[in-house]
PDB file of C-alpha atoms in Angstrom:
ATOM      1  CA  MET A   1     -27.816  56.560 209.328  1.00  0.00           C
ATOM      2  CA  ARG A   2     -30.192  53.647 208.685  1.00  0.00           C
ATOM      3  CA  ILE A   3     -28.109  52.664 205.658  1.00  0.00           C
ATOM      4  CA  GLN A   4     -24.968  52.602 207.805  1.00  0.00           C
ATOM      5  CA  ILE A   5     -26.682  50.488 210.470  1.00  0.00           C
ATOM      6  CA  GLY A   6     -28.012  48.117 207.820  1.00  0.00           C
ATOM      7  CA  ALA A   7     -24.576  47.811 206.220  1.00  0.00           C
ATOM      8  CA  LYS A   8     -23.009  47.158 209.620  1.00  0.00           C
ATOM      9  CA  LYS A   9     -25.497  44.367 210.361  1.00  0.00           C
ATOM     10  CA  THR A  10     -24.894  42.868 206.935  1.00  0.00           C
ATOM     11  CA  MET A  11     -21.125  42.907 207.502  1.00  0.00           C
ATOM     12  CA  GLU A  12     -21.592  41.366 210.944  1.00  0.00           C
ATOM     13  CA  ARG A  13     -23.728  38.608 209.456  1.00  0.00           C
ATOM     14  CA  LEU A  14     -21.198  38.006 206.682  1.00  0.00           C
ATOM     15  CA  ASP A  15     -18.475  37.765 209.320  1.00  0.00           C
ATOM     16  CA  GLU A  16     -20.588  35.258 211.263  1.00  0.00           C
ATOM     17  CA  MET A  17     -21.148  33.243 208.094  1.00  0.00           C
ATOM     18  CA  LEU A  18     -17.415  33.106 207.402  1.00  0.00           C
ATOM     19  CA  GLU A  19     -16.591  32.103 210.972  1.00  0.00           C
ATOM     20  CA  SER A  20     -19.212  29.357 211.021  1.00  0.00           C
ATOM     21  CA  ALA A  21     -18.134  28.158 207.569  1.00  0.00           C
ATOM     22  CA  MET A  22     -14.528  27.894 208.726  1.00  0.00           C
ATOM     23  CA  ASP A  23     -15.450  25.764 211.744  1.00  0.00           C
ATOM     24  CA  GLY A  24     -18.020  23.711 209.806  1.00  0.00           C
ATOM     25  CA  THR A  25     -21.151  24.887 211.647  1.00  0.00           C
ATOM     26  CA  PHE A  26     -22.689  27.195 209.030  1.00  0.00           C
ATOM     27  CA  GLU A  27     -26.496  27.098 208.894  1.00  0.00           C
ATOM     28  CA  GLU A  28     -28.868  29.202 206.809  1.00  0.00           C
ATOM     29  CA  GLU A  29     -30.825  31.584 209.079  1.00  0.00           C
ATOM     30  CA  ARG A  30     -32.844  33.751 206.676  1.00  0.00           C
ATOM     31  CA  TYR A  31     -35.637  32.406 204.487  1.00  0.00           C
ATOM     32  CA  ASP A  32     -36.963  35.523 202.727  1.00  0.00           C
ATOM     33  CA  GLU A  33     -36.340  37.253 199.401  1.00  0.00           C
ATOM     34  CA  THR A  34     -33.595  39.602 200.526  1.00  0.00           C
ATOM     35  CA  GLU A  35     -30.158  39.650 198.899  1.00  0.00           C
ATOM     36  CA  LEU A  36     -28.563  38.424 202.135  1.00  0.00           C
ATOM     37  CA  SER A  37     -30.966  35.489 202.309  1.00  0.00           C
ATOM     38  CA  ARG A  38     -30.184  34.508 198.732  1.00  0.00           C
ATOM     39  CA  LEU A  39     -26.475  34.795 199.508  1.00  0.00           C
ATOM     40  CA  GLU A  40     -26.870  32.565 202.573  1.00  0.00           C
ATOM     41  CA  SER A  41     -28.713  30.014 200.467  1.00  0.00           C
ATOM     42  CA  ARG A  42     -25.976  29.936 197.837  1.00  0.00           C
ATOM     43  CA  TRP A  43     -23.290  29.692 200.501  1.00  0.00           C
ATOM     44  CA  LYS A  44     -25.163  26.803 202.101  1.00  0.00           C
ATOM     45  CA  GLN A  45     -25.185  24.961 198.769  1.00  0.00           C
ATOM     46  CA  TYR A  46     -21.498  25.694 198.225  1.00  0.00           C
ATOM     47  CA  PHE A  47     -20.349  24.525 201.655  1.00  0.00           C
ATOM     48  CA  THR A  48     -22.528  21.422 201.476  1.00  0.00           C
ATOM     49  CA  SER A  49     -21.034  20.435 198.124  1.00  0.00           C
ATOM     50  CA  THR A  50     -17.537  21.220 199.440  1.00  0.00           C
ATOM     51  CA  ARG A  51     -18.039  18.967 202.465  1.00  0.00           C
ATOM     52  CA  HIS A  52     -19.270  16.187 200.200  1.00  0.00           C
ATOM     53  CA  ALA A  53     -16.231  16.624 197.950  1.00  0.00           C
ATOM     54  CA  LEU A  54     -13.857  16.527 200.917  1.00  0.00           C
ATOM     55  CA  GLU A  55     -15.555  13.421 202.259  1.00  0.00           C
ATOM     56  CA  GLU A  56     -15.291  11.755 198.850  1.00  0.00           C
ATOM     57  CA  THR A  57     -11.593  12.675 198.663  1.00  0.00           C
ATOM     58  CA  ARG A  58     -11.053  11.197 202.121  1.00  0.00           C
ATOM     59  CA  ARG A  59     -12.778   7.966 201.108  1.00  0.00           C
ATOM     60  CA  GLU A  60     -10.704   7.762 197.920  1.00  0.00           C
ATOM     61  CA  ARG A  61      -7.520   8.227 199.961  1.00  0.00           C
ATOM     62  CA  GLU A  62      -8.537   5.441 202.289  1.00  0.00           C
ATOM     63  CA  ASN A  63      -9.362   3.175 199.339  1.00  0.00           C
ATOM     64  CA  MET A  64      -6.035   3.967 197.695  1.00  0.00           C
ATOM     65  CA  LYS A  65      -4.208   3.314 200.959  1.00  0.00           C
ATOM     66  CA  ALA A  66      -5.915  -0.077 201.275  1.00  0.00           C
ATOM     67  CA  LEU A  67      -5.197  -0.942 197.625  1.00  0.00           C
ATOM     68  CA  VAL A  68      -1.514  -0.029 197.842  1.00  0.00           C
ATOM     69  CA  SER A  69      -1.093  -1.965 201.089  1.00  0.00           C
ATOM     70  CA  ASP A  70      -2.870  -4.962 199.577  1.00  0.00           C
ATOM     71  CA  ILE A  71      -0.657  -4.951 196.469  1.00  0.00           C
ATOM     72  CA  SER A  72       2.464  -4.724 198.607  1.00  0.00           C
ATOM     73  CA  HIS A  73       1.280  -7.543 200.875  1.00  0.00           C
ATOM     74  CA  GLN A  74      -0.013  -9.867 198.150  1.00  0.00           C
ATOM     75  CA  THR A  75       3.166  -9.687 196.032  1.00  0.00           C
ATOM     76  CA  ARG A  76       5.640 -10.131 198.882  1.00  0.00           C
ATOM     77  CA  THR A  77       5.116 -13.870 199.403  1.00  0.00           C
ATOM     78  CA  PRO A  78       5.176 -14.950 195.711  1.00  0.00           C
ATOM     79  CA  LEU A  79       8.362 -12.994 195.064  1.00  0.00           C
ATOM     80  CA  SER A  80      10.040 -14.452 198.155  1.00  0.00           C
ATOM     81  CA  ASN A  81       9.048 -17.946 197.004  1.00  0.00           C
ATOM     82  CA  ILE A  82      10.451 -17.374 193.512  1.00  0.00           C
ATOM     83  CA  LEU A  83      13.760 -16.217 195.011  1.00  0.00           C
ATOM     84  CA  LEU A  84      13.841 -19.285 197.251  1.00  0.00           C
ATOM     85  CA  TYR A  85      13.136 -21.661 194.353  1.00  0.00           C
ATOM     86  CA  GLY A  86      15.780 -19.890 192.287  1.00  0.00           C
ATOM     87  CA  GLU A  87      18.366 -20.496 195.004  1.00  0.00           C
ATOM     88  CA  LEU A  88      17.367 -24.170 195.180  1.00  0.00           C
ATOM     89  CA  LEU A  89      17.658 -24.496 191.401  1.00  0.00           C
ATOM     90  CA  GLU A  90      21.107 -22.918 191.500  1.00  0.00           C
ATOM     91  CA  GLU A  91      22.243 -25.353 194.208  1.00  0.00           C
ATOM     92  CA  LYS A  92      20.890 -28.393 192.350  1.00  0.00           C
ATOM     93  CA  ALA A  93      22.016 -27.329 188.866  1.00  0.00           C
ATOM     94  CA  SER A  94      24.160 -29.974 187.217  1.00  0.00           C
ATOM     95  CA  ASP A  95      26.136 -27.686 184.908  1.00  0.00           C
ATOM     96  CA  GLY A  96      27.171 -24.071 184.482  1.00  0.00           C
ATOM     97  CA  GLU A  97      24.406 -23.236 181.997  1.00  0.00           C
ATOM     98  CA  GLU A  98      21.658 -24.283 184.412  1.00  0.00           C
ATOM     99  CA  ARG A  99      23.272 -22.322 187.232  1.00  0.00           C
ATOM    100  CA  GLU A 100      23.430 -19.230 185.009  1.00  0.00           C
ATOM    101  CA  LEU A 101      19.749 -19.593 184.141  1.00  0.00           C
ATOM    102  CA  ALA A 102      18.919 -19.835 187.855  1.00  0.00           C
ATOM    103  CA  ARG A 103      20.937 -16.660 188.520  1.00  0.00           C
ATOM    104  CA  GLN A 104      19.070 -14.883 185.742  1.00  0.00           C
ATOM    105  CA  ILE A 105      15.736 -15.882 187.296  1.00  0.00           C
ATOM    106  CA  MET A 106      16.847 -14.559 190.665  1.00  0.00           C
ATOM    107  CA  GLY A 107      18.221 -11.346 189.170  1.00  0.00           C
ATOM    108  CA  GLN A 108      15.024 -10.582 187.255  1.00  0.00           C
ATOM    109  CA  THR A 109      12.919 -11.401 190.319  1.00  0.00           C
ATOM    110  CA  ARG A 110      14.904  -8.929 192.429  1.00  0.00           C
ATOM    111  CA  LYS A 111      14.367  -6.277 189.747  1.00  0.00           C
ATOM    112  CA  LEU A 112      10.621  -6.983 189.830  1.00  0.00           C
ATOM    113  CA  GLU A 113      10.624  -6.763 193.631  1.00  0.00           C
ATOM    114  CA  PHE A 114      12.440  -3.419 193.487  1.00  0.00           C
ATOM    115  CA  LEU A 115      10.029  -2.137 190.819  1.00  0.00           C
ATOM    116  CA  ILE A 116       6.952  -3.035 192.896  1.00  0.00           C
ATOM    117  CA  GLN A 117       8.386  -1.417 196.025  1.00  0.00           C
ATOM    118  CA  ALA A 118       9.275   1.750 194.089  1.00  0.00           C
ATOM    119  CA  LEU A 119       5.818   1.975 192.521  1.00  0.00           C
ATOM    120  CA  VAL A 120       4.186   1.466 195.926  1.00  0.00           C
ATOM    121  CA  LYS A 121       6.243   4.336 197.381  1.00  0.00           C
ATOM    122  CA  MET A 122       5.371   6.548 194.424  1.00  0.00           C
ATOM    123  CA  SER A 123       1.656   5.747 194.785  1.00  0.00           C
ATOM    124  CA  ARG A 124       1.774   6.560 198.491  1.00  0.00           C
ATOM    125  CA  LEU A 125       3.416   9.900 197.801  1.00  0.00           C
ATOM    126  CA  GLU A 126       1.048  10.937 195.034  1.00  0.00           C
ATOM    127  CA  SER A 127      -2.086   9.862 196.886  1.00  0.00           C
ATOM    128  CA  GLY A 128      -1.047  11.592 200.103  1.00  0.00           C
ATOM    129  CA  VAL A 129      -0.993   8.292 201.985  1.00  0.00           C
ATOM    130  CA  LEU A 130       2.692   8.572 202.847  1.00  0.00           C
ATOM    131  CA  GLU A 131       3.128  10.861 205.840  1.00  0.00           C
ATOM    132  CA  ILE A 132       6.369  12.705 206.453  1.00  0.00           C
ATOM    133  CA  PHE A 133       7.106  14.245 209.852  1.00  0.00           C
ATOM    134  CA  PRO A 134      10.162  16.536 209.774  1.00  0.00           C
ATOM    135  CA  GLU A 135      11.642  17.610 213.080  1.00  0.00           C
ATOM    136  CA  GLY A 136      14.659  19.581 214.195  1.00  0.00           C
ATOM    137  CA  GLN A 137      17.572  17.185 214.666  1.00  0.00           C
ATOM    138  CA  ASN A 138      21.279  16.719 214.115  1.00  0.00           C
ATOM    139  CA  LEU A 139      22.366  15.929 210.548  1.00  0.00           C
ATOM    140  CA  LEU A 140      25.016  13.402 211.633  1.00  0.00           C
ATOM    141  CA  PRO A 141      22.703  10.342 211.998  1.00  0.00           C
ATOM    142  CA  LEU A 142      21.435  10.838 208.433  1.00  0.00           C
ATOM    143  CA  LEU A 143      24.971  10.817 207.019  1.00  0.00           C
ATOM    144  CA  GLN A 144      25.848   7.792 209.145  1.00  0.00           C
ATOM    145  CA  ASP A 145      22.810   5.941 207.756  1.00  0.00           C
ATOM    146  CA  VAL A 146      23.933   6.638 204.193  1.00  0.00           C
ATOM    147  CA  ALA A 147      27.539   5.610 204.857  1.00  0.00           C
ATOM    148  CA  ALA A 148      26.438   2.329 206.453  1.00  0.00           C
ATOM    149  CA  ALA A 149      23.874   1.522 203.755  1.00  0.00           C
ATOM    150  CA  PHE A 150      25.975   2.252 200.662  1.00  0.00           C
ATOM    151  CA  GLY A 151      29.561   1.699 201.783  1.00  0.00           C
ATOM    152  CA  PRO A 152      29.477  -2.050 200.964  1.00  0.00           C
ATOM    153  CA  LYS A 153      27.920  -1.472 197.529  1.00  0.00           C
ATOM    154  CA  ALA A 154      30.562   1.122 196.667  1.00  0.00           C
ATOM    155  CA  ARG A 155      33.413  -1.179 197.768  1.00  0.00           C
ATOM    156  CA  GLU A 156      31.942  -4.049 195.754  1.00  0.00           C
ATOM    157  CA  LYS A 157      32.114  -1.901 192.617  1.00  0.00           C
ATOM    158  CA  GLY A 158      35.571  -0.566 193.453  1.00  0.00           C
ATOM    159  CA  ILE A 159      34.374   2.970 194.213  1.00  0.00           C
ATOM    160  CA  GLU A 160      35.472   5.096 197.156  1.00  0.00           C
ATOM    161  CA  LEU A 161      32.478   6.427 199.102  1.00  0.00           C
ATOM    162  CA  ASP A 162      33.871   9.408 201.000  1.00  0.00           C
ATOM    163  CA  VAL A 163      31.313  10.660 203.543  1.00  0.00           C
ATOM    164  CA  ARG A 164      32.595  13.748 205.348  1.00  0.00           C
ATOM    165  CA  PHE A 165      30.949  14.070 208.747  1.00  0.00           C
ATOM    166  CA  PRO A 166      30.537  17.605 210.201  1.00  0.00           C
ATOM    167  CA  ARG A 167      32.967  18.449 212.989  1.00  0.00           C
ATOM    168  CA  GLY A 168      30.260  20.012 215.113  1.00  0.00           C
ATOM    169  CA  GLU A 169      26.525  19.588 215.433  1.00  0.00           C
ATOM    170  CA  VAL A 170      24.508  20.736 212.415  1.00  0.00           C
ATOM    171  CA  PHE A 171      20.769  20.970 213.049  1.00  0.00           C
ATOM    172  CA  CYS A 172      18.095  20.969 210.361  1.00  0.00           C
ATOM    173  CA  ARG A 173      14.476  19.889 209.954  1.00  0.00           C
ATOM    174  CA  TYR A 174      13.939  16.521 208.321  1.00  0.00           C
ATOM    175  CA  ASP A 175      12.218  13.170 208.622  1.00  0.00           C
ATOM    176  CA  ARG A 176      15.091  10.750 209.184  1.00  0.00           C
ATOM    177  CA  LYS A 177      13.518   7.706 207.542  1.00  0.00           C
ATOM    178  CA  TRP A 178      12.279   9.355 204.360  1.00  0.00           C
ATOM    179  CA  THR A 179      15.171  11.777 203.975  1.00  0.00           C
ATOM    180  CA  ALA A 180      17.513   8.778 204.156  1.00  0.00           C
ATOM    181  CA  GLU A 181      15.411   7.296 201.338  1.00  0.00           C
ATOM    182  CA  ALA A 182      15.764  10.481 199.259  1.00  0.00           C
ATOM    183  CA  LEU A 183      19.486  10.944 199.881  1.00  0.00           C
ATOM    184  CA  GLY A 184      20.047   7.212 199.426  1.00  0.00           C
ATOM    185  CA  ASN A 185      18.471   7.318 195.963  1.00  0.00           C
ATOM    186  CA  ILE A 186      20.933  10.021 194.939  1.00  0.00           C
ATOM    187  CA  VAL A 187      23.967   8.222 196.376  1.00  0.00           C
ATOM    188  CA  ASP A 188      22.805   4.953 194.816  1.00  0.00           C
ATOM    189  CA  ASN A 189      22.616   6.624 191.384  1.00  0.00           C
ATOM    190  CA  ALA A 190      26.078   8.112 191.844  1.00  0.00           C
ATOM    191  CA  ILE A 191      27.564   4.699 192.641  1.00  0.00           C
ATOM    192  CA  LYS A 192      25.590   3.001 189.855  1.00  0.00           C
ATOM    193  CA  TYR A 193      26.761   5.321 187.083  1.00  0.00           C
ATOM    194  CA  ALA A 194      30.285   6.125 188.300  1.00  0.00           C
ATOM    195  CA  PRO A 195      33.163   4.064 186.857  1.00  0.00           C
ATOM    196  CA  ALA A 196      35.193   1.652 188.972  1.00  0.00           C
ATOM    197  CA  GLY A 197      38.136   3.311 190.655  1.00  0.00           C
ATOM    198  CA  SER A 198      36.386   6.663 190.977  1.00  0.00           C
ATOM    199  CA  ARG A 199      35.119   8.526 194.020  1.00  0.00           C
ATOM    200  CA  VAL A 200      31.701   9.551 195.315  1.00  0.00           C
ATOM    201  CA  GLY A 201      31.835  12.308 197.917  1.00  0.00           C
ATOM    202  CA  VAL A 202      29.127  13.239 200.409  1.00  0.00           C
ATOM    203  CA  SER A 203      29.533  16.405 202.481  1.00  0.00           C
ATOM    204  CA  ALA A 204      27.478  19.112 204.201  1.00  0.00           C
ATOM    205  CA  ARG A 205      27.498  22.893 203.815  1.00  0.00           C
ATOM    206  CA  GLU A 206      25.668  25.365 206.029  1.00  0.00           C
ATOM    207  CA  PHE A 207      23.851  28.388 204.652  1.00  0.00           C
ATOM    208  CA  GLU A 208      21.723  31.035 206.347  1.00  0.00           C
ATOM    209  CA  PHE A 209      18.405  29.240 205.951  1.00  0.00           C
ATOM    210  CA  TYR A 210      19.359  25.778 204.691  1.00  0.00           C
ATOM    211  CA  VAL A 211      21.826  22.979 205.184  1.00  0.00           C
ATOM    212  CA  CYS A 212      22.983  21.454 201.904  1.00  0.00           C
ATOM    213  CA  VAL A 213      24.122  17.833 201.629  1.00  0.00           C
ATOM    214  CA  GLN A 214      26.194  17.556 198.464  1.00  0.00           C
ATOM    215  CA  VAL A 215      26.711  14.317 196.547  1.00  0.00           C
ATOM    216  CA  LYS A 216      29.524  14.573 193.996  1.00  0.00           C
ATOM    217  CA  ASP A 217      30.488  11.812 191.589  1.00  0.00           C
ATOM    218  CA  GLN A 218      32.993  11.319 188.787  1.00  0.00           C
ATOM    219  CA  GLY A 219      30.528   9.696 186.430  1.00  0.00           C
ATOM    220  CA  PRO A 220      29.637  10.534 182.821  1.00  0.00           C
ATOM    221  CA  GLY A 221      27.713  13.685 183.752  1.00  0.00           C
ATOM    222  CA  ILE A 222      24.275  14.761 182.561  1.00  0.00           C
ATOM    223  CA  PRO A 223      23.748  16.448 179.160  1.00  0.00           C
ATOM    224  CA  GLU A 224      22.349  19.964 179.455  1.00  0.00           C
ATOM    225  CA  GLU A 225      19.168  19.110 177.562  1.00  0.00           C
ATOM    226  CA  GLU A 226      18.351  16.347 180.077  1.00  0.00           C
ATOM    227  CA  ARG A 227      18.910  18.230 183.337  1.00  0.00           C
ATOM    228  CA  ALA A 228      15.520  19.924 183.333  1.00  0.00           C
ATOM    229  CA  ARG A 229      13.645  16.598 183.242  1.00  0.00           C
ATOM    230  CA  ILE A 230      15.754  14.170 185.293  1.00  0.00           C
ATOM    231  CA  PHE A 231      13.445  14.623 188.299  1.00  0.00           C
ATOM    232  CA  GLY A 232      10.406  13.472 186.343  1.00  0.00           C
ATOM    233  CA  ARG A 233       8.781  10.067 186.662  1.00  0.00           C
ATOM    234  CA  PHE A 234      10.427   7.239 184.715  1.00  0.00           C
ATOM    235  CA  CYS A 235      13.025   9.582 183.253  1.00  0.00           C
ATOM    236  CA  ARG A 236      16.334   7.970 182.292  1.00  0.00           C
ATOM    237  CA  GLY A 237      19.223   9.464 180.391  1.00  0.00           C
ATOM    238  CA  LYS A 238      19.853   8.341 176.836  1.00  0.00           C
ATOM    239  CA  GLY A 239      23.225   6.896 177.770  1.00  0.00           C
ATOM    240  CA  MET A 240      21.905   5.036 180.831  1.00  0.00           C
ATOM    241  CA  GLN A 241      19.487   2.585 179.237  1.00  0.00           C
ATOM    242  CA  GLN A 242      21.792  -0.369 179.814  1.00  0.00           C
ATOM    243  CA  GLU A 243      22.028   0.249 183.558  1.00  0.00           C
ATOM    244  CA  ASP A 244      19.585  -1.241 186.060  1.00  0.00           C
ATOM    245  CA  GLY A 245      16.817   1.080 187.186  1.00  0.00           C
ATOM    246  CA  ILE A 246      13.394   2.410 186.233  1.00  0.00           C
ATOM    247  CA  GLY A 247      13.907   6.149 186.538  1.00  0.00           C
ATOM    248  CA  ILE A 248      11.899   7.148 189.612  1.00  0.00           C
ATOM    249  CA  GLY A 249      14.636   7.449 192.262  1.00  0.00           C
ATOM    250  CA  LEU A 250      15.238  11.168 191.671  1.00  0.00           C
ATOM    251  CA  TYR A 251      11.500  11.785 191.333  1.00  0.00           C
ATOM    252  CA  LEU A 252      10.907  10.227 194.758  1.00  0.00           C
ATOM    253  CA  ALA A 253      13.816  12.202 196.220  1.00  0.00           C
ATOM    254  CA  ARG A 254      12.373  15.491 194.956  1.00  0.00           C
ATOM    255  CA  GLU A 255       8.855  14.695 196.222  1.00  0.00           C
ATOM    256  CA  ILE A 256      10.109  13.670 199.670  1.00  0.00           C
ATOM    257  CA  LEU A 257      12.205  16.826 200.055  1.00  0.00           C
ATOM    258  CA  GLU A 258       9.442  19.170 198.891  1.00  0.00           C
ATOM    259  CA  ARG A 259       7.073  17.677 201.461  1.00  0.00           C
ATOM    260  CA  GLN A 260       9.378  18.897 204.235  1.00  0.00           C
ATOM    261  CA  ASP A 261      10.103  22.354 202.783  1.00  0.00           C
ATOM    262  CA  GLY A 262      13.378  21.272 201.207  1.00  0.00           C
ATOM    263  CA  TYR A 263      14.500  21.061 197.601  1.00  0.00           C
ATOM    264  CA  ILE A 264      17.128  19.541 195.316  1.00  0.00           C
ATOM    265  CA  LYS A 265      19.474  21.025 192.705  1.00  0.00           C
ATOM    266  CA  VAL A 266      21.954  19.548 190.251  1.00  0.00           C
ATOM    267  CA  SER A 267      24.991  20.856 188.422  1.00  0.00           C
ATOM    268  CA  SER A 268      26.865  18.741 185.904  1.00  0.00           C
ATOM    269  CA  ARG A 269      29.235  18.670 182.961  1.00  0.00           C
ATOM    270  CA  GLU A 270      29.423  15.871 180.476  1.00  0.00           C
ATOM    271  CA  GLY A 271      32.470  13.734 181.122  1.00  0.00           C
ATOM    272  CA  GLU A 272      33.210  15.464 184.455  1.00  0.00           C
ATOM    273  CA  GLY A 273      30.566  14.082 186.804  1.00  0.00           C
ATOM    274  CA  SER A 274      27.608  15.599 188.633  1.00  0.00           C
ATOM    275  CA  CYS A 275      26.882  17.318 191.924  1.00  0.00           C
ATOM    276  CA  PHE A 276      23.469  16.996 193.551  1.00  0.00           C
ATOM    277  CA  GLY A 277      22.559  19.344 196.382  1.00  0.00           C
ATOM    278  CA  VAL A 278      19.929  18.245 198.922  1.00  0.00           C
ATOM    279  CA  TYR A 279      18.692  21.335 200.796  1.00  0.00           C
ATOM    280  CA  LEU A 280      17.070  20.939 204.232  1.00  0.00           C
ATOM    281  CA  PRO A 281      15.710  23.836 206.322  1.00  0.00           C
ATOM    282  CA  ARG A 282      17.979  24.829 209.183  1.00  0.00           C
ATOM    283  CA  ALA A 283      16.759  24.369 212.737  1.00  0.00           C
ATOM    284  CA  GLU A 284      17.894  25.502 216.146  1.00  0.00           C
ATOM    285  CA  GLU A 285      19.142  22.840 218.560  1.00  0.00           C
ATOM    286  CA  ASN A 286      16.166  23.244 220.887  1.00  0.00           C
ATOM    287  CA  LEU A 287      13.709  22.322 218.111  1.00  0.00           C
ATOM    288  CA  SER A 288      14.938  18.749 218.281  1.00  0.00           C
ATOM    289  CA  LYS A 289      13.619  18.567 221.856  1.00  0.00           C
ATOM    290  CA  VAL A 290      10.101  19.878 221.114  1.00  0.00           C
TER     291      VAL A 290
END
């Protein structure tokens, strides 16, 4: 009987220790040579070191956030000035060769600006600085954002961007700003690698638990051996080295989607184009009003 009572008290104390550890108020109560006292002492050491580690992680996140913001801020003005001077050089150039050199300066500066912005976004994602807040909302505004952002680029290259809007309301959970970034990266790639005169289609399909936004192109396709790694950092296909880009657009898209319980898939055949599927969790209409 005494053993049962003792075991019950021990379990009650262990339960108290767990509860207090979970809410951050754990304190060692026993200072004798019993097994429970030694256990309390070890737990105290463990939770103290854990709190210190969490605090250090928080400080590192704050430092990384400040560093990334500083890099973004400090590079913005010099790059803008270089672009401005490039435009002035182009206007004042006396012959075609000088104008071409000015255009090259401006083109390379824009690539550098894009690279810095992409690296800043990647750093924010990997350090946990970038916060994504998915909410239940209609899919239509997201598709409208993509059509407005990439329609002009597609027309400039002679490509038909065919965005099929749903006939009715389709609700899913997503962060509009960052999901537009993810989907935009995929559409941008499709336009970049598709030949002039071809078509890029964007449409939505509803499943039981997800809504899938499909992006189909008529580009060169992706070799089978490359499909497993195209969502990695700085990954570019062997046949795409001559195209502009640094190979992190699909990586960012995957990271953004995973942070809101979505995912991305690709199917492709060489010479027949590719189809990327962006899957977003379905939501009821009333979730958009919470």
